[in-house]
GROMACS .gro file of C-alpha atoms in nm:
model
  248
    1MET     CA    1   1.122   5.823   4.529
    2ILE     CA    2   1.193   5.531   4.275
    3GLN     CA    3   1.378   5.858   4.067
    4PRO     CA    4   1.422   5.707   3.739
    5ARG     CA    5   1.626   5.903   3.404
    6LEU     CA    6   1.381   6.034   3.221
    7SER     CA    7   1.419   6.055   2.827
    8SER     CA    8   1.177   6.334   2.596
    9VAL     CA    9   1.132   6.572   2.280
   10VAL     CA   10   1.112   6.953   2.398
   11GLU     CA   11   0.832   7.033   2.137
   12ARG     CA   12   0.836   7.421   2.222
   13ARG     CA   13   0.960   7.551   2.544
   14LEU     CA   14   0.919   7.928   2.531
   15LEU     CA   15   1.144   8.113   2.771
   16VAL     CA   16   0.980   8.449   2.883
   17ASN     CA   17   1.302   8.621   3.118
   18TYR     CA   18   1.193   8.993   3.375
   19ARG     CA   19   1.499   9.132   3.540
   20VAL     CA   20   1.436   9.168   3.942
   21ALA     CA   21   1.565   9.407   4.177
   22PRO     CA   22   1.790   9.188   4.348
   23GLU     CA   23   1.694   9.204   4.652
   24VAL     CA   24   1.368   9.133   4.557
   25ALA     CA   25   1.455   8.795   4.416
   26ALA     CA   26   1.653   8.729   4.755
   27ARG     CA   27   1.339   8.721   4.890
   28LEU     CA   28   1.184   8.478   4.679
   29LEU     CA   29   1.503   8.215   4.798
   30PRO     CA   30   1.531   7.905   5.036
   31GLY     CA   31   1.868   7.834   5.182
   32PRO     CA   32   2.140   7.770   5.017
   33LEU     CA   33   2.031   7.978   4.655
   34ARG     CA   34   2.088   8.315   4.638
   35PRO     CA   35   1.999   8.535   4.267
   36GLN     CA   36   2.264   8.471   3.971
   37LEU     CA   37   2.334   8.869   3.893
   38VAL     CA   38   2.326   8.935   3.502
   39HIS     CA   39   2.455   9.332   3.464
   40GLY     CA   40   2.293   9.417   3.875
   41HIS     CA   41   1.925   9.218   3.777
   42ALA     CA   42   1.828   8.899   3.896
   43VAL     CA   43   1.646   8.678   3.623
   44ALA     CA   44   1.359   8.541   3.637
   45GLY     CA   45   1.082   8.413   3.425
   46ILE     CA   46   0.808   8.130   3.305
   47CYS     CA   47   0.890   7.815   3.114
   48LEU     CA   48   0.639   7.744   2.913
   49LEU     CA   49   0.659   7.361   2.788
   50ARG     CA   50   0.500   7.130   2.579
   51LEU     CA   51   0.697   6.742   2.658
   52GLY     CA   52   0.627   6.446   2.398
   53SER     CA   53   0.731   6.123   2.366
   54VAL     CA   54   0.784   6.134   2.796
   55ARG     CA   55   0.932   5.739   2.900
   56PRO     CA   56   1.195   5.623   3.148
   57ALA     CA   57   1.481   5.619   2.938
   58TRP     CA   58   1.485   5.291   2.886
   59ALA     CA   59   1.131   5.222   2.717
   60PRO     CA   60   1.040   5.243   2.334
   61LYS     CA   61   0.932   5.619   2.219
   62ALA     CA   62   0.622   5.490   2.142
   63PHE     CA   63   0.507   5.399   2.479
   64GLY     CA   64   0.631   5.861   2.579
   65LEU     CA   65   0.342   6.039   2.704
   66ARG     CA   66   0.269   6.390   2.593
   67SER     CA   67   0.208   6.737   2.821
   68GLU     CA   68   0.135   7.117   2.857
   69ASN     CA   69   0.348   7.246   3.182
   70ALA     CA   70   0.508   7.567   3.308
   71ALA     CA   71   0.722   7.669   3.552
   72HIS     CA   72   0.792   7.956   3.744
   73ARG     CA   73   1.200   8.060   3.737
   74ILE     CA   74   1.443   8.249   3.919
   75SER     CA   75   1.783   8.186   3.844
   76VAL     CA   76   2.051   8.125   4.075
   77GLU     CA   77   2.352   8.050   4.269
   78TRP     CA   78   2.467   7.839   4.491
   79ASP     CA   79   2.813   7.741   4.598
   80GLY     CA   80   2.974   7.417   4.558
   81PRO     CA   81   3.225   7.145   4.628
   82ASP     CA   82   3.444   7.246   4.310
   83GLY     CA   83   3.262   7.617   4.307
   84VAL     CA   84   3.042   7.813   4.208
   85GLU     CA   85   2.743   7.623   4.082
   86THR     CA   86   2.403   7.731   3.888
   87GLY     CA   87   2.100   7.642   3.833
   88VAL     CA   88   1.702   7.741   3.922
   89TYR     CA   89   1.437   7.771   4.111
   90ILE     CA   90   1.172   7.650   4.111
   91PRO     CA   91   0.864   7.742   4.370
   92ARG     CA   92   0.621   7.632   4.174
   93ARG     CA   93   0.515   7.393   3.894
   94ASP     CA   94   0.221   7.303   3.673
   95SER     CA   95   0.086   7.079   3.436
   96ALA     CA   96  -0.174   7.041   3.238
   97SER     CA   97  -0.124   6.619   3.240
   98LEU     CA   98  -0.251   6.430   3.537
   99VAL     CA   99  -0.003   6.148   3.543
  100ASN     CA  100   0.252   6.462   3.565
  101VAL     CA  101   0.052   6.547   3.901
  102LEU     CA  102   0.032   6.256   4.023
  103ALA     CA  103   0.425   6.124   3.962
  104GLY     CA  104   0.634   6.383   4.019
  105GLY     CA  105   0.742   6.376   4.422
  106ARG     CA  106   0.711   6.027   4.405
  107VAL     CA  107   0.805   5.895   4.066
  108PHE     CA  108   1.016   6.168   3.937
  109PRO     CA  109   1.071   6.509   4.188
  110GLY     CA  110   0.947   6.795   4.099
  111GLU     CA  111   0.595   6.844   4.284
  112HIS     CA  112   0.351   6.949   4.023
  113GLY     CA  113  -0.035   7.221   4.072
  114ARG     CA  114  -0.264   7.056   3.811
  115ALA     CA  115  -0.330   7.358   3.559
  116ASP     CA  116  -0.556   7.407   3.281
  117PHE     CA  117  -0.478   7.544   2.917
  118GLU     CA  118  -0.511   7.752   2.584
  119VAL     CA  119  -0.262   7.695   2.302
  120HIS     CA  120  -0.293   7.880   2.005
  121GLU     CA  121   0.074   7.813   1.779
  122THR     CA  122   0.163   7.868   1.409
  123PRO     CA  123   0.549   7.849   1.290
  124ASP     CA  124   0.511   8.257   1.311
  125ARG     CA  125   0.300   8.284   1.617
  126VAL     CA  126   0.264   8.122   1.999
  127ARG     CA  127  -0.009   8.161   2.176
  128VAL     CA  128   0.000   8.031   2.533
  129ALA     CA  129  -0.228   8.092   2.829
  130PHE     CA  130  -0.309   7.885   3.140
  131ALA     CA  131  -0.451   7.880   3.485
  132THR     CA  132  -0.450   7.701   3.724
  133ARG     CA  133  -0.685   7.479   3.961
  134ASP     CA  134  -0.603   7.617   4.298
  135GLY     CA  135  -0.685   7.988   4.154
  136ASP     CA  136  -0.337   8.071   4.255
  137THR     CA  137  -0.188   8.203   3.922
  138ARG     CA  138  -0.286   8.228   3.542
  139VAL     CA  139  -0.078   8.393   3.216
  140ASP     CA  140  -0.137   8.445   2.953
  141VAL     CA  141   0.149   8.482   2.673
  142THR     CA  142   0.241   8.611   2.280
  143VAL     CA  143   0.570   8.534   2.119
  144GLU     CA  144   0.677   8.549   1.761
  145PRO     CA  145   1.026   8.359   1.671
  146CYS     CA  146   1.229   8.617   1.521
  147ASP     CA  147   1.604   8.623   1.372
  148GLU     CA  148   1.760   8.857   1.647
  149LEU     CA  149   1.713   8.922   2.009
  150LYS     CA  150   1.637   9.318   2.057
  151GLY     CA  151   1.559   9.492   2.348
  152SER     CA  152   1.687   9.315   2.575
  153GLU     CA  153   1.908   9.524   2.877
  154LEU     CA  154   1.998   9.159   3.012
  155PHE     CA  155   2.181   9.003   2.740
  156SER     CA  156   2.393   9.167   2.497
  157GLY     CA  157   2.208   8.864   2.194
  158LEU     CA  158   2.107   8.532   2.145
  159ALA     CA  159   2.388   8.377   2.149
  160GLU     CA  160   2.525   8.568   2.560
  161ALA     CA  161   2.108   8.468   2.608
  162SER     CA  162   2.088   8.083   2.486
  163ARG     CA  163   2.460   8.038   2.654
  164PHE     CA  164   2.371   8.166   2.998
  165PHE     CA  165   1.973   7.959   3.037
  166GLN     CA  166   2.194   7.704   2.826
  167GLU     CA  167   2.455   7.647   3.222
  168GLY     CA  168   2.115   7.690   3.483
  169ALA     CA  169   2.037   7.310   3.358
  170LYS     CA  170   1.957   7.250   3.731
  171GLY     CA  171   1.685   7.352   3.888
  172TYR     CA  172   1.526   7.301   4.211
  173SER     CA  173   1.164   7.253   4.280
  174GLN     CA  174   0.987   7.384   4.586
  175THR     CA  175   0.751   7.151   4.768
  176SER     CA  176   0.457   7.144   4.997
  177SER     CA  177   0.649   7.017   5.307
  178GLY     CA  178   0.865   7.331   5.293
  179SER     CA  179   1.220   7.110   5.354
  180ARG     CA  180   1.372   7.034   5.080
  181LEU     CA  181   1.374   7.102   4.730
  182ASP     CA  182   1.356   6.859   4.488
  183GLY     CA  183   1.624   6.843   4.222
  184MET     CA  184   1.581   6.799   3.818
  185GLN     CA  185   1.869   6.885   3.558
  186LEU     CA  186   1.813   6.919   3.145
  187HIS     CA  187   2.034   6.742   2.936
  188THR     CA  188   2.092   6.738   2.536
  189ASP     CA  189   2.367   6.761   2.279
  190ALA     CA  190   2.070   6.901   2.116
  191TRP     CA  191   2.072   7.228   2.310
  192HIS     CA  192   1.942   7.571   2.030
  193VAL     CA  193   1.706   7.800   2.097
  194GLU     CA  194   1.586   8.139   1.841
  195ALA     CA  195   1.533   8.493   1.988
  196GLY     CA  196   1.141   8.574   2.018
  197ARG     CA  197   0.926   8.870   2.026
  198VAL     CA  198   0.735   8.974   2.320
  199ARG     CA  199   0.340   9.067   2.171
  200SER     CA  200   0.204   9.012   2.472
  201ALA     CA  201   0.186   8.906   2.894
  202THR     CA  202   0.010   8.871   3.149
  203SER     CA  203   0.126   8.667   3.478
  204SER     CA  204  -0.044   8.676   3.802
  205PHE     CA  205   0.279   8.597   4.002
  206PHE     CA  206   0.479   8.862   3.866
  207GLU     CA  207   0.188   9.088   3.843
  208ASP     CA  208   0.093   9.031   4.272
  209PRO     CA  209   0.247   9.403   4.413
  210ASP     CA  210   0.294   9.144   4.720
  211ARG     CA  211   0.566   8.928   4.579
  212PHE     CA  212   0.729   9.199   4.329
  213PRO     CA  213   0.689   9.583   4.446
  214PRO     CA  214   0.557   9.807   4.159
  215GLY     CA  215   0.877   9.836   3.923
  216SER     CA  216   1.053   9.539   4.086
  217ALA     CA  217   0.991   9.260   3.783
  218VAL     CA  218   0.991   9.444   3.436
  219LEU     CA  219   0.933   9.186   3.125
  220ASP     CA  220   1.297   9.172   2.935
  221CYS     CA  221   1.315   8.910   2.661
  222ALA     CA  222   1.180   8.585   2.579
  223LEU     CA  223   1.307   8.295   2.412
  224VAL     CA  224   1.178   8.036   2.187
  225MET     CA  225   1.282   7.566   2.198
  226ARG     CA  226   1.162   7.360   1.907
  227ASP     CA  227   1.226   6.943   1.834
  228VAL     CA  228   1.473   6.925   2.051
  229PRO     CA  229   1.537   6.535   2.234
  230VAL     CA  230   1.634   6.561   2.579
  231ASN     CA  231   1.680   6.368   2.881
  232TRP     CA  232   1.561   6.517   3.218
  233ARG     CA  233   1.885   6.343   3.520
  234PRO     CA  234   1.733   6.357   3.832
  235LEU     CA  235   1.958   6.515   4.128
  236PRO     CA  236   1.995   6.512   4.485
  237ALA     CA  237   1.683   6.606   4.719
  238VAL     CA  238   1.858   6.847   4.986
  239PRO     CA  239   1.732   7.068   5.236
  240ALA     CA  240   1.583   7.402   5.221
  241GLY     CA  241   1.745   7.526   5.504
  242ARG     CA  242   2.026   7.819   5.550
  243ASP     CA  243   2.290   7.594   5.611
  244ALA     CA  244   2.266   7.331   5.321
  245ARG     CA  245   2.414   7.258   4.934
  246PRO     CA  246   2.323   7.102   4.636
  247ALA     CA  247   2.487   6.844   4.509
  248GLY     CA  248   2.702   6.961   4.241
   0.00000   0.00000   0.00000
């Protein structure tokens, strides 16, 4: 894998978050990962991400690409060389971009499935829906940005939620071989999120009773990020086994 560092702009990022029974989340994780708990709950969710100006870090911005993408995530921790590390495990990534599907796992970390997206966006409301080409996953989410994060049982407010996700910037993705996890880390000096109010959310992933028994995954809150420049730094791939350790 070539693994260049990538630069881009997060034009829009919705983080739609669920509180999940820890034992249920643990069953979905490969070693050495374990659920990161917040007030006794595991944290999982959907990241609905539009990237612009995606390019190798050395390339001019004018050569960048734009794409709609989605990732299902579970917040995790593991034992690193200097103590406990945190990040997310991504069981599947999907994209509307054929470039991402072809290059993911070959040129940069993270294999992507192909999906068709429907997006309606105004300053006051964002709706993102997508269906994967393999028929496995469907999502339809509508979120309104707002001033305060209300009703969450995971986080006391926006500052706590923002800090939690900012510190979980390392992502390890499942691969089709099942033998390794691909790693990528988000880096930005301009981190900023807004609170979101979820008006509606459906997800075949979280509504699958075989994966999440009734009551084990409950919609909790949403965050909105807009127009933030970011870099994506590849992390060493690690074996997906009980004794493997992601590099810190």
